PDB file of C-alpha atoms and ligand atoms in Angstrom:
ATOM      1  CA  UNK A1014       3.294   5.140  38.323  1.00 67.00           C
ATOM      2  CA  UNK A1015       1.126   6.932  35.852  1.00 90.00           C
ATOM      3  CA  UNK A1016      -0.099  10.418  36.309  1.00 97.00           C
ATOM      4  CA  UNK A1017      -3.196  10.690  38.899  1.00 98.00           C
ATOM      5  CA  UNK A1018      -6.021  12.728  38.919  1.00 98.00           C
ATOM      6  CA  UNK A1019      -6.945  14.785  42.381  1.00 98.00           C
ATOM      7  CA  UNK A1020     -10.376  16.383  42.224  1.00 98.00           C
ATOM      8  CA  UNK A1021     -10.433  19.797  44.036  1.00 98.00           C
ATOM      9  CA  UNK A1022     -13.377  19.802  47.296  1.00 97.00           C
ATOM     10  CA  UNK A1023     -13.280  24.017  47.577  1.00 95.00           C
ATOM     11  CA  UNK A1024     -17.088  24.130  49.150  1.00 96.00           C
ATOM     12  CA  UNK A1025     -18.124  24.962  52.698  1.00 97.00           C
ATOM     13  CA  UNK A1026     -20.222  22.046  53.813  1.00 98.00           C
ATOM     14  CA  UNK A1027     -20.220  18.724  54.031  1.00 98.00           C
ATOM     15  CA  UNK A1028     -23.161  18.101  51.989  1.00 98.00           C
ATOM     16  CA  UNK A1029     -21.517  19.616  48.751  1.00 97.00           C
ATOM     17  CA  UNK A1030     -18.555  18.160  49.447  1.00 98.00           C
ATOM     18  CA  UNK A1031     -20.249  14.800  50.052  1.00 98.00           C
ATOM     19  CA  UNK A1032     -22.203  14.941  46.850  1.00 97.00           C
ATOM     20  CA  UNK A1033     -19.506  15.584  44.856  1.00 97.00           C
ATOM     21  CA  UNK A1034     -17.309  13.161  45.982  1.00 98.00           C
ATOM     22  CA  UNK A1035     -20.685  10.847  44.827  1.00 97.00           C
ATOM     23  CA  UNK A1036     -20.369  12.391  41.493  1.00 97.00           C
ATOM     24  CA  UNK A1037     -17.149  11.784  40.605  1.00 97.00           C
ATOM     25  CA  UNK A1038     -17.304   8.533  39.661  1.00 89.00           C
ATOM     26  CA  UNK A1039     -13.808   6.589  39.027  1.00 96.00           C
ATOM     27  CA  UNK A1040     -11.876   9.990  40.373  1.00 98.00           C
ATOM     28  CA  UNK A1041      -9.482   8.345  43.030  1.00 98.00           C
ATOM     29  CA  UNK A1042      -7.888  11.694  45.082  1.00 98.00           C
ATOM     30  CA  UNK A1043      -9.965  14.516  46.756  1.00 98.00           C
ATOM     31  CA  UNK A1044      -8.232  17.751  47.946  1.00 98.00           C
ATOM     32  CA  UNK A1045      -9.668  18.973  50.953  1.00 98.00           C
ATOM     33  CA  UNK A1046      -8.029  22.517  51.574  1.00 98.00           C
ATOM     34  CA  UNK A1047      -8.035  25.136  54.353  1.00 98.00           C
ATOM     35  CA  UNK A1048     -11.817  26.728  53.451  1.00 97.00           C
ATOM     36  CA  UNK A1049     -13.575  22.934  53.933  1.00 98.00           C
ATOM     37  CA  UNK A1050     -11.358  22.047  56.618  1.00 98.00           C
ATOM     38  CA  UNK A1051     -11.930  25.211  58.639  1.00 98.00           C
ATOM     39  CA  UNK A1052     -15.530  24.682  58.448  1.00 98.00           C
ATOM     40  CA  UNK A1053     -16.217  20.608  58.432  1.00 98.00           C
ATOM     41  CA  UNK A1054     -12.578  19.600  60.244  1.00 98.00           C
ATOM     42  CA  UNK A1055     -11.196  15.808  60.688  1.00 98.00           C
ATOM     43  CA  UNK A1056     -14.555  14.619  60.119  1.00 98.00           C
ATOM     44  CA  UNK A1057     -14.665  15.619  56.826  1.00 98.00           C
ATOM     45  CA  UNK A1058     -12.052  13.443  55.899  1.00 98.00           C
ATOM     46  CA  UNK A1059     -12.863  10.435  57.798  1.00 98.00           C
ATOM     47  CA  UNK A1060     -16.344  11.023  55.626  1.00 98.00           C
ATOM     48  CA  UNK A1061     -14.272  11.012  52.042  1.00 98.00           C
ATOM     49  CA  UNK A1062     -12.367   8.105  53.177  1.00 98.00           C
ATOM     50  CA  UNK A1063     -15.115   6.369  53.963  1.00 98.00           C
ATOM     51  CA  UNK A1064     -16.937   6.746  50.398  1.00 98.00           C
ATOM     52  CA  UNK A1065     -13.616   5.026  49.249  1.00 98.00           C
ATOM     53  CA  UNK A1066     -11.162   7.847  48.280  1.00 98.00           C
ATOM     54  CA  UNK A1067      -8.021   9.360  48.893  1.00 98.00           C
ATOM     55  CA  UNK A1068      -7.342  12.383  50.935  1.00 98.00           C
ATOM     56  CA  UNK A1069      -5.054  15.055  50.273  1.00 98.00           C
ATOM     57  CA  UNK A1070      -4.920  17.865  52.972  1.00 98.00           C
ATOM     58  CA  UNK A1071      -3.893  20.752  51.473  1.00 98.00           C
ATOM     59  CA  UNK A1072      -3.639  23.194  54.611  1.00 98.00           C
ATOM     60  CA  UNK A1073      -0.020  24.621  54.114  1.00 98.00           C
ATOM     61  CA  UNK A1074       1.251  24.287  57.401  1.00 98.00           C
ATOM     62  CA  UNK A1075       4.054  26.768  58.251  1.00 98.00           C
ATOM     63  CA  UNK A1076       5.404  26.995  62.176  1.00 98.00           C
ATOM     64  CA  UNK A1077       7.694  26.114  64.231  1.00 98.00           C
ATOM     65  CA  UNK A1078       9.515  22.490  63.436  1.00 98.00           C
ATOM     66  CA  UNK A1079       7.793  21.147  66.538  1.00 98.00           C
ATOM     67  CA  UNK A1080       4.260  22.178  65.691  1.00 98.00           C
ATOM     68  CA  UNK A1081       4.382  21.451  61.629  1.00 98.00           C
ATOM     69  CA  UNK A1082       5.695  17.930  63.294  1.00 98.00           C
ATOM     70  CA  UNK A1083       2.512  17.646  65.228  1.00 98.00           C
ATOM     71  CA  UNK A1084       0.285  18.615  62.894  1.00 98.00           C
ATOM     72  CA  UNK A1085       1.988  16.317  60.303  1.00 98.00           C
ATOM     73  CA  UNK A1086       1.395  13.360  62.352  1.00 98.00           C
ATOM     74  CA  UNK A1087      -2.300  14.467  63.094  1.00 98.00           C
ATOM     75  CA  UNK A1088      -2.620  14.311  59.591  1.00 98.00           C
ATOM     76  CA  UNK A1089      -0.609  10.877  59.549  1.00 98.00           C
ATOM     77  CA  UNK A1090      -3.488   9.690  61.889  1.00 98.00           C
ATOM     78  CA  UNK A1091      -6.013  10.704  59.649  1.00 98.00           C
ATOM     79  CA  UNK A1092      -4.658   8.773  57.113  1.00 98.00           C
ATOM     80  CA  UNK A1093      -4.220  11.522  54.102  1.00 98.00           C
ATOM     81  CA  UNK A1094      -2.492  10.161  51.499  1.00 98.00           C
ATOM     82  CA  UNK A1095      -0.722  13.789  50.782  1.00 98.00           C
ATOM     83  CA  UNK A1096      -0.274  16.942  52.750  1.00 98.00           C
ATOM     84  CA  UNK A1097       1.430  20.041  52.302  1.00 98.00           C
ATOM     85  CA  UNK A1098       3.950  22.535  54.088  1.00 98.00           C
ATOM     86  CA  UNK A1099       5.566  25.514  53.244  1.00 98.00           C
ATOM     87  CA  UNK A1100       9.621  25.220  52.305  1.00 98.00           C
ATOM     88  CA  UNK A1101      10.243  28.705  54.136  1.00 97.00           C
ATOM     89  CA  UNK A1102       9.435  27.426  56.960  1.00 98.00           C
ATOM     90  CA  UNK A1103      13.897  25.909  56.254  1.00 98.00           C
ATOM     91  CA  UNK A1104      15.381  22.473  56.308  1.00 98.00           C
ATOM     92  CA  UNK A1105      14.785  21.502  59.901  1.00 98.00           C
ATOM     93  CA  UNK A1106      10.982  22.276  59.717  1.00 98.00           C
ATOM     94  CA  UNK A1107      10.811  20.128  56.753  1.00 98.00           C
ATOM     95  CA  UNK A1108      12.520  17.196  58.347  1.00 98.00           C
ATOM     96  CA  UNK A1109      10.631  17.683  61.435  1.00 98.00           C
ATOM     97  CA  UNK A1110       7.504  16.988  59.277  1.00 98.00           C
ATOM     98  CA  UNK A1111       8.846  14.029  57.139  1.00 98.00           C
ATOM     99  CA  UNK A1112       9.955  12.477  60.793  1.00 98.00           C
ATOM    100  CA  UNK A1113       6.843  12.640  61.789  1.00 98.00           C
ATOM    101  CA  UNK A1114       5.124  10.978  59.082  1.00 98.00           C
ATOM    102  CA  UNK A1115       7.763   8.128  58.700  1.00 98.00           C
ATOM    103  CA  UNK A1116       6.167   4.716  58.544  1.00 97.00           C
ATOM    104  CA  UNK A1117       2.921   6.072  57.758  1.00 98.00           C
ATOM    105  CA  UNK A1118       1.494   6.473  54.290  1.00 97.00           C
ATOM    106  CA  UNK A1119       1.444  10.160  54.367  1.00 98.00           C
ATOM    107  CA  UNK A1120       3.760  11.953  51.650  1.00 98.00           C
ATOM    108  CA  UNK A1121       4.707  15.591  52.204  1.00 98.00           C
ATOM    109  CA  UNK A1122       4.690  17.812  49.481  1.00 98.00           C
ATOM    110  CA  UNK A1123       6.320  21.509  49.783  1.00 98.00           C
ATOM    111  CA  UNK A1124       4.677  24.546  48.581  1.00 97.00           C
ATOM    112  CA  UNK A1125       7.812  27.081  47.078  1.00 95.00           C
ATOM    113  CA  UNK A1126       6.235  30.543  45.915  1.00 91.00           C
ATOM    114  CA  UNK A1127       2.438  30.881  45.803  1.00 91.00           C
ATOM    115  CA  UNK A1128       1.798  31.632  42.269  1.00 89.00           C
ATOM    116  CA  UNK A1129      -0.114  35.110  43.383  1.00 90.00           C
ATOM    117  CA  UNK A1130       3.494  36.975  44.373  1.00 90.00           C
ATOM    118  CA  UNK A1131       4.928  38.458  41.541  1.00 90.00           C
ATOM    119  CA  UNK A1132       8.738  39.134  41.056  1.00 93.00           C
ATOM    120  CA  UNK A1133       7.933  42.858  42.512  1.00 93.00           C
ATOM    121  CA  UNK A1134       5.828  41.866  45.839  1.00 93.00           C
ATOM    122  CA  UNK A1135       8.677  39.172  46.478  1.00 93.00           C
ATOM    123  CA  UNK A1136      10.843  41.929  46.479  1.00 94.00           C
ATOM    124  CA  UNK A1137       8.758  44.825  48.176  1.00 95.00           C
ATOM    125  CA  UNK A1138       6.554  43.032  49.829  1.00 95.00           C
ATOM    126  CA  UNK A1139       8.389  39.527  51.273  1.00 93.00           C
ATOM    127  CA  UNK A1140      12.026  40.570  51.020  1.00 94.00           C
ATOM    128  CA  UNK A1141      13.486  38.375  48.481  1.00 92.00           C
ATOM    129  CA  UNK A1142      15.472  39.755  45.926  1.00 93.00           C
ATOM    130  CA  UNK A1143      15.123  36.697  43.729  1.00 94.00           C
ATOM    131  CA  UNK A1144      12.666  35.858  41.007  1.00 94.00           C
ATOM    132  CA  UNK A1145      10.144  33.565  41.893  1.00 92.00           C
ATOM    133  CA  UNK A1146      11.377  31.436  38.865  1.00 93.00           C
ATOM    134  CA  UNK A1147      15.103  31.164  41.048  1.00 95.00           C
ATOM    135  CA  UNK A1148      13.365  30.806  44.364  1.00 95.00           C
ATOM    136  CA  UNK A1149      10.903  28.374  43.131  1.00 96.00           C
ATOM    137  CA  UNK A1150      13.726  25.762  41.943  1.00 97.00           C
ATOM    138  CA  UNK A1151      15.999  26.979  44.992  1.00 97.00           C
ATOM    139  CA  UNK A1152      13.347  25.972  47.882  1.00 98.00           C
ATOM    140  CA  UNK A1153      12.101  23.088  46.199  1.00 98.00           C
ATOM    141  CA  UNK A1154      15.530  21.437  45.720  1.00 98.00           C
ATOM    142  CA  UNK A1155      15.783  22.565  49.778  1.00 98.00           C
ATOM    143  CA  UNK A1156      12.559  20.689  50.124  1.00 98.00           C
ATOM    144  CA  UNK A1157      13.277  17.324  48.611  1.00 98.00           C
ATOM    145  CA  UNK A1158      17.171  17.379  50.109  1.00 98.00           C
ATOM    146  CA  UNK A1159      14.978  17.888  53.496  1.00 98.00           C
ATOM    147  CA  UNK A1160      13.193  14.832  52.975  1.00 98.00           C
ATOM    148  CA  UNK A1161       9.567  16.403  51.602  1.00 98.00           C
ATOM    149  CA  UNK A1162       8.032  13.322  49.211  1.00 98.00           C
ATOM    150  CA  UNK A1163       7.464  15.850  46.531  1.00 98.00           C
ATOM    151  CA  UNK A1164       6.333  19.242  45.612  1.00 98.00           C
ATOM    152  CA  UNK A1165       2.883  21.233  44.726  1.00 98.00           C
ATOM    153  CA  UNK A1166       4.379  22.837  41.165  1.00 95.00           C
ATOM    154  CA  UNK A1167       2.911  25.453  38.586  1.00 94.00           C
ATOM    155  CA  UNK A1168       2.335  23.901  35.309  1.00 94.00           C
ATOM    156  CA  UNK A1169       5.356  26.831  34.074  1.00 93.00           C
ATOM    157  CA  UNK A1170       7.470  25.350  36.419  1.00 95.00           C
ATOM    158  CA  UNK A1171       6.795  21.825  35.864  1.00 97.00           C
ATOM    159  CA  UNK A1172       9.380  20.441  32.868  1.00 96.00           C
ATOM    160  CA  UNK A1173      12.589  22.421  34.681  1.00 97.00           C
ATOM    161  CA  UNK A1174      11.622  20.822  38.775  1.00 98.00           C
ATOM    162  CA  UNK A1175      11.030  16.972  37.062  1.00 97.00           C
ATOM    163  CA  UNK A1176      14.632  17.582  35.613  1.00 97.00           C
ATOM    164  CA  UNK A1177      16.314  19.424  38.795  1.00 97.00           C
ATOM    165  CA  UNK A1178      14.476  16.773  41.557  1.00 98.00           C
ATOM    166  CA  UNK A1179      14.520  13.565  39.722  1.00 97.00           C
ATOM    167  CA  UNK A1180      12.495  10.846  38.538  1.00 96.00           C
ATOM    168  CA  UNK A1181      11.451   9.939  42.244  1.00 97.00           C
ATOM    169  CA  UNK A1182       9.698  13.115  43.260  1.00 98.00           C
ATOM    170  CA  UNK A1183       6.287  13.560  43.698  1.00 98.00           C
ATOM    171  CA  UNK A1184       5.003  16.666  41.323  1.00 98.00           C
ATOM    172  CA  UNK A1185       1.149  17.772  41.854  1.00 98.00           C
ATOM    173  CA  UNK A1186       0.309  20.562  39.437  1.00 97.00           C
ATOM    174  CA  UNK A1187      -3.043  22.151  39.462  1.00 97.00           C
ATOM    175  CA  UNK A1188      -3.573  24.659  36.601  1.00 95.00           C
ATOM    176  CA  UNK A1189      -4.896  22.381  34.541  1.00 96.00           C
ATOM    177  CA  UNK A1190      -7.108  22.749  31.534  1.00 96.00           C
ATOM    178  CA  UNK A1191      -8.288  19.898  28.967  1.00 96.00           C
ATOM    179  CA  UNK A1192      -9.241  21.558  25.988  1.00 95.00           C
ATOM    180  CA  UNK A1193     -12.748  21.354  25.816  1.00 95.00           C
ATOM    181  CA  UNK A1194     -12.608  23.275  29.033  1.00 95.00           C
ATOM    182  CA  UNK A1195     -13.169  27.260  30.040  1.00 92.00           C
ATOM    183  CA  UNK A1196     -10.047  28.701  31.423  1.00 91.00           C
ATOM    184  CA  UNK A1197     -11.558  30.776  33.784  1.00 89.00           C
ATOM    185  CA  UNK A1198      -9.016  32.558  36.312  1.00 89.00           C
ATOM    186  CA  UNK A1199      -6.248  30.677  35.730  1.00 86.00           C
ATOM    187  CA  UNK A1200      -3.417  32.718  33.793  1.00 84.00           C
ATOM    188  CA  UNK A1201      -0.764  29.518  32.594  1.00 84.00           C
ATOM    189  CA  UNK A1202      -2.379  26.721  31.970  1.00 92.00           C
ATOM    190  CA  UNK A1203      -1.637  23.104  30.582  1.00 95.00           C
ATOM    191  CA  UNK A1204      -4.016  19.888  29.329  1.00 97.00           C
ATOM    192  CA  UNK A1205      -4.002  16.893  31.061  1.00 97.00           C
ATOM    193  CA  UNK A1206      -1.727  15.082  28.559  1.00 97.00           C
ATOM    194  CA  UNK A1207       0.676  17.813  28.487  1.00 97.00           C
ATOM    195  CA  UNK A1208       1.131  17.510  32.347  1.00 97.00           C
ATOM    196  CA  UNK A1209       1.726  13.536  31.996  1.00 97.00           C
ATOM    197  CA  UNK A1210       4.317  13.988  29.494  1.00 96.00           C
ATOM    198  CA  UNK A1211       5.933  16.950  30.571  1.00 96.00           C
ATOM    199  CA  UNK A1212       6.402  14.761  34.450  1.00 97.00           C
ATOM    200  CA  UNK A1213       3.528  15.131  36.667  1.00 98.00           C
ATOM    201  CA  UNK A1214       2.735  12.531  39.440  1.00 98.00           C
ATOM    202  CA  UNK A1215      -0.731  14.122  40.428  1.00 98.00           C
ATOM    203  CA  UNK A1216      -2.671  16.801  38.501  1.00 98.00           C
ATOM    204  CA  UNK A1217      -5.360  19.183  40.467  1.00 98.00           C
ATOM    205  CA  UNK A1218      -8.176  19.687  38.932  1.00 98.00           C
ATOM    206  CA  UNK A1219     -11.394  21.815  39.944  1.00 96.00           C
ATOM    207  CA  UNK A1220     -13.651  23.466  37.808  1.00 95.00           C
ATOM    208  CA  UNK A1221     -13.731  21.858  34.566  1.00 96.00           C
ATOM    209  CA  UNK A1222     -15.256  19.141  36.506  1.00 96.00           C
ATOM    210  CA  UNK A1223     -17.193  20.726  39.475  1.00 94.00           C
ATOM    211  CA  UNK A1224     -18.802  23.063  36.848  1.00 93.00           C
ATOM    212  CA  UNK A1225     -19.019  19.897  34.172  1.00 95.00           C
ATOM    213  CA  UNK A1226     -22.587  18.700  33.864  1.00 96.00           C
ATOM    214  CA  UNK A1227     -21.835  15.597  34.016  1.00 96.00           C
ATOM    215  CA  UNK A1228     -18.604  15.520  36.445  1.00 96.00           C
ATOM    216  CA  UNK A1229     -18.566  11.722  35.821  1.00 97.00           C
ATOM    217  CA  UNK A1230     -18.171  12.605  32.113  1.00 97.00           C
ATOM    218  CA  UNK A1231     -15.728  14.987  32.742  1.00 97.00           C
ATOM    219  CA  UNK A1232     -13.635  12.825  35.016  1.00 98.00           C
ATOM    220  CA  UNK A1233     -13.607   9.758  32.130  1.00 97.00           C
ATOM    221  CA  UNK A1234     -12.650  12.260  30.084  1.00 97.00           C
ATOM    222  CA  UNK A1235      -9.357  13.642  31.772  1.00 98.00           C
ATOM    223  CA  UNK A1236      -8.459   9.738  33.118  1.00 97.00           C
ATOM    224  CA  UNK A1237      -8.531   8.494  29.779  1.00 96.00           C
ATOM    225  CA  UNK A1238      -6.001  11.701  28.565  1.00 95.00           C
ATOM    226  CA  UNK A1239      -3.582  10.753  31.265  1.00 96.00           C
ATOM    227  CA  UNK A1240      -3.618   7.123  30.642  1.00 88.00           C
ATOM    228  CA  UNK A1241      -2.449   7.437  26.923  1.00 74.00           C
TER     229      UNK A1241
HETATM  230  O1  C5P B2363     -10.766  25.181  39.579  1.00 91.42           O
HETATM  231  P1  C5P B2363      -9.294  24.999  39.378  1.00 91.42           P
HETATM  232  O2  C5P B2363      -8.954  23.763  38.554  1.00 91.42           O
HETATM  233  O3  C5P B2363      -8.614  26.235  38.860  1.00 91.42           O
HETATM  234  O4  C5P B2363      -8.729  24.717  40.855  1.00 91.42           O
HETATM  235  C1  C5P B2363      -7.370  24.576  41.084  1.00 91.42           C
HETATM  236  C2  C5P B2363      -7.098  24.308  42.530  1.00 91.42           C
HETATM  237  O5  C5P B2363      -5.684  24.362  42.736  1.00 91.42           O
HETATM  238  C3  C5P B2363      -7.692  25.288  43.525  1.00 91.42           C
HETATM  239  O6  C5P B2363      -7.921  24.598  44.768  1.00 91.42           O
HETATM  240  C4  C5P B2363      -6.607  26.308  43.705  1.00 91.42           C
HETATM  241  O7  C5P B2363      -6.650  26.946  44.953  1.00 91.42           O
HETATM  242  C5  C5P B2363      -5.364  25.427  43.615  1.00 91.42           C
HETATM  243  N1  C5P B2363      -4.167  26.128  43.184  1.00 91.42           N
HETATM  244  C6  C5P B2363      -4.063  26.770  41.963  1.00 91.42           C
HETATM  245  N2  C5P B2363      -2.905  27.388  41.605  1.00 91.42           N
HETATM  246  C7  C5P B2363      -1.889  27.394  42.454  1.00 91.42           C
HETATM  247  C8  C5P B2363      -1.967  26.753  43.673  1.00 91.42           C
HETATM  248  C9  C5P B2363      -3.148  26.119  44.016  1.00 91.42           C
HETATM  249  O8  C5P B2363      -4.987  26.777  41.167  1.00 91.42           O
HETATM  250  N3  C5P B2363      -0.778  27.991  42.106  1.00 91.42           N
END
């Protein structure tokens, strides 16, 4: 499989989501995360699928194995093509989730270190006297042994977890910047094409083509660097 392009859906209604899911044009993958969710809910979803797209629910769950197993096969239900859990939540909350989705076509991906904690708040803050660099590659091996599809994985960290998991894992890297595009918040970035090479199954994408002009345009544009 080639490297896939998810278009990020961080607006609060329905009718900004909606349109831009209209004006993305050959863009396959939306990500609906916890601000649209909270507001719109399951319907939002059914109303992406409908237009002809693929969900991924990007809501982070992180609980008790019995309730991220729930909540997995809600999203299951739904029919999401990816979803997301935390690997602190251990090895028998992940396995509880990939259970739960078994037979379905819902992939779990793991979420290691939120790329906000630095080295010091892990350490102050969280407790863990490990940089996120070691904890990053430590959970996420814990993730896939636990049965998670695949990862969600900083462009940094990208090259060194396709090596450590393996050709078969699922990688989705948001961070990304083609070049004709403003960086705006983000710190470490990477193009398109650099993701494909350097491994990535699915690259996240938001800006550059919500604030594109022409988000069409914009999503030609990144397609056609992934593809070569
Ligand atoms: O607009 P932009 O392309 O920066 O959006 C990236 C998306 O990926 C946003 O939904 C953001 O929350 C998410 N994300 C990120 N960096 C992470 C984890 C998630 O940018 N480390």
């Amino acid at each position: 499989m080639g490297t896939e392009l998810i278009t990020v859906l961080d607006v609060d209604t329905r009718e900004e989501a909606l349109d831009l899911v209209r004006a993305c044009g050959d863009c396959k993958f939306f990500k609906i995360g916890a601000q649209l969710f909270t507001r719109c809910g399951p319907a939002i979803v059914k109303e992406v699928q409908a237009l002809g797209k693929q969900v991924f629910l990007d809501l982070k769950y992180h609980d008790i194995p019995n309730t991220v197993a729930k909540a997995a096969k809600g999203a299951a239900d739904l029919g999401v093509s990816l979803m997301t859990i935390h690997a602190v939540g251990g090895r028998r909350m992940i396995e509880a989730a990939r259970e739960a989705v078994e037979g379905s076509g819902t992939r779990i991906l793991a979420v290691s270190v939120l790329t906000s904690l630095s080295d010091e708040m892990l350490r102050d803050e969280v407790g863990i006297n490990e940089t996120a660099e070691s904890a990053v590659q430590r959970l996420a091996a814990l993730a896939v042994d636990s049965g998670a599809h695949g990862v969600v994985s900083s462009p940094q960290e990208l090259p060194v977890l396709r090596a450590e998991l393996g050709p078969d894992a699922l990688i989705v890297t948001p961070g990304i910047r083609p070049a004709w595009a403003s960086r705006d918040d983000q710190a470490r970035i990477m193009t398109p094409r650099d993701a494909a090479a350097a491994g990535a199954s699915f690259v996240v994408v938001g800006r550059p083509i919500l604030k594109h002009e022409n988000p069409a345009e914009a999503v030609r544009m990144i397609l056609e660097e992934l593809n070569v």
